[in-house]
Short mmCIF file of C-alpha atoms in Angstrom, two decimals:
data_model
loop_
_atom_site.label_atom_id
_atom_site.label_comp_id
_atom_site.label_asym_id
_atom_site.label_seq_id
_atom_site.Cartn_x
_atom_site.Cartn_y
_atom_site.Cartn_z
CA MET A 1 -0.14 0.04 0.50
CA ASP A 2 1.56 3.16 -1.08
CA VAL A 3 1.34 6.62 0.82
CA ASP A 4 -2.13 7.62 -0.99
CA GLN A 5 -3.64 4.69 -0.56
CA TYR A 6 -2.63 4.70 3.66
CA LYS A 7 -4.05 8.66 3.47
CA GLN A 8 -7.42 7.73 2.06
CA SER A 9 -7.68 4.43 4.41
CA ILE A 10 -6.78 7.35 6.46
CA ARG A 11 -10.16 9.99 5.39
CA ASP A 12 -12.49 6.55 5.24
CA PHE A 13 -12.23 6.25 9.05
CA PHE A 14 -12.64 9.19 9.78
CA ASN A 15 -15.39 9.90 8.46
CA ILE A 16 -17.48 7.03 10.02
CA GLU A 17 -15.48 6.98 13.57
CA PRO A 18 -16.71 10.47 16.38
CA VAL A 19 -13.18 12.08 16.32
CA GLU A 20 -12.97 15.46 17.90
CA ALA A 21 -9.89 16.69 16.63
CA VAL A 22 -6.79 14.44 14.55
CA TYR A 23 -2.78 15.82 14.45
CA LEU A 24 -0.55 15.88 11.83
CA TYR A 25 2.71 15.54 12.97
CA GLY A 26 6.81 14.39 11.29
CA SER A 27 8.03 14.32 7.69
CA GLU A 28 4.54 14.99 6.61
CA ALA A 29 3.23 17.66 8.03
CA ILE A 30 6.62 20.25 7.45
CA GLY A 31 6.55 18.53 4.27
CA THR A 32 9.36 16.27 4.42
CA PRO A 33 8.67 13.06 3.64
CA ASN A 34 10.78 10.79 1.65
CA ASN A 35 10.25 6.71 0.68
CA GLN A 36 10.64 5.36 3.38
CA SER A 37 9.09 7.37 5.89
CA ASP A 38 5.61 7.10 7.51
CA ILE A 39 2.45 8.93 8.34
CA ASP A 40 2.63 10.21 12.17
CA ILE A 41 -0.56 11.01 13.65
CA ALA A 42 -2.81 11.38 16.77
CA VAL A 43 -6.48 11.20 17.07
CA LEU A 44 -8.56 12.54 19.90
CA PHE A 45 -12.05 11.10 19.88
CA ARG A 46 -14.76 12.43 20.96
CA ASN A 47 -16.55 9.82 23.44
CA GLY A 48 -12.81 8.10 24.41
CA ILE A 49 -11.52 5.15 23.64
#
């Protein structure tokens, strides 16, 4: 799965879960990803975990 597919999977998940906030950090957030980069996110769920 490439990064764009992962991003779409994340978007799909957030469309069905009650999420208050999502924080993107790491190389994707600052615009310096490379072919070895992952996607770093933190999620605040509206109803807790």
